[in-house]
Tab-separated table of C-alpha atoms in Angstrom:
chain	number	residue	atom	x	y	z
M	1	MET	CA	93.825	42.946	192.655
M	2	GLN	CA	92.638	40.561	189.834
M	3	TYR	CA	89.179	40.105	191.964
M	4	ASP	CA	88.746	43.925	191.209
M	5	VAL	CA	89.307	43.648	187.406
M	6	VAL	CA	86.678	40.617	187.390
M	7	SER	CA	84.485	42.670	189.203
M	8	LEU	CA	84.881	45.516	186.732
M	9	LYS	CA	84.192	43.620	183.761
M	10	LEU	CA	81.201	41.981	185.357
M	11	TRP	CA	79.808	45.509	186.381
M	12	LEU	CA	80.619	46.652	182.573
M	13	HIS	CA	79.085	43.870	181.188
M	14	THR	CA	75.666	44.386	183.498
M	15	VAL	CA	75.564	47.985	182.291
M	16	ALA	CA	76.003	46.976	178.768
M	17	ALA	CA	73.276	44.361	178.958
M	18	VAL	CA	70.827	47.011	181.001
M	19	LEU	CA	71.732	49.521	178.018
M	20	THR	CA	70.738	46.830	175.401
M	21	LYS	CA	67.436	46.298	176.847
M	22	ILE	CA	66.619	49.911	176.889
M	23	MET	CA	67.803	50.235	173.315
M	24	GLY	CA	65.772	47.259	172.399
M	25	LYS	CA	62.428	49.134	174.208
M	26	ASN	CA	63.093	52.130	172.124
């Protein structure tokens, strides 16, 4: 179960990073 939590956190972190890059370009 902990692996799922870690994967979710990593996924959210990746999404946040992508959104930050998009916001930076705009």
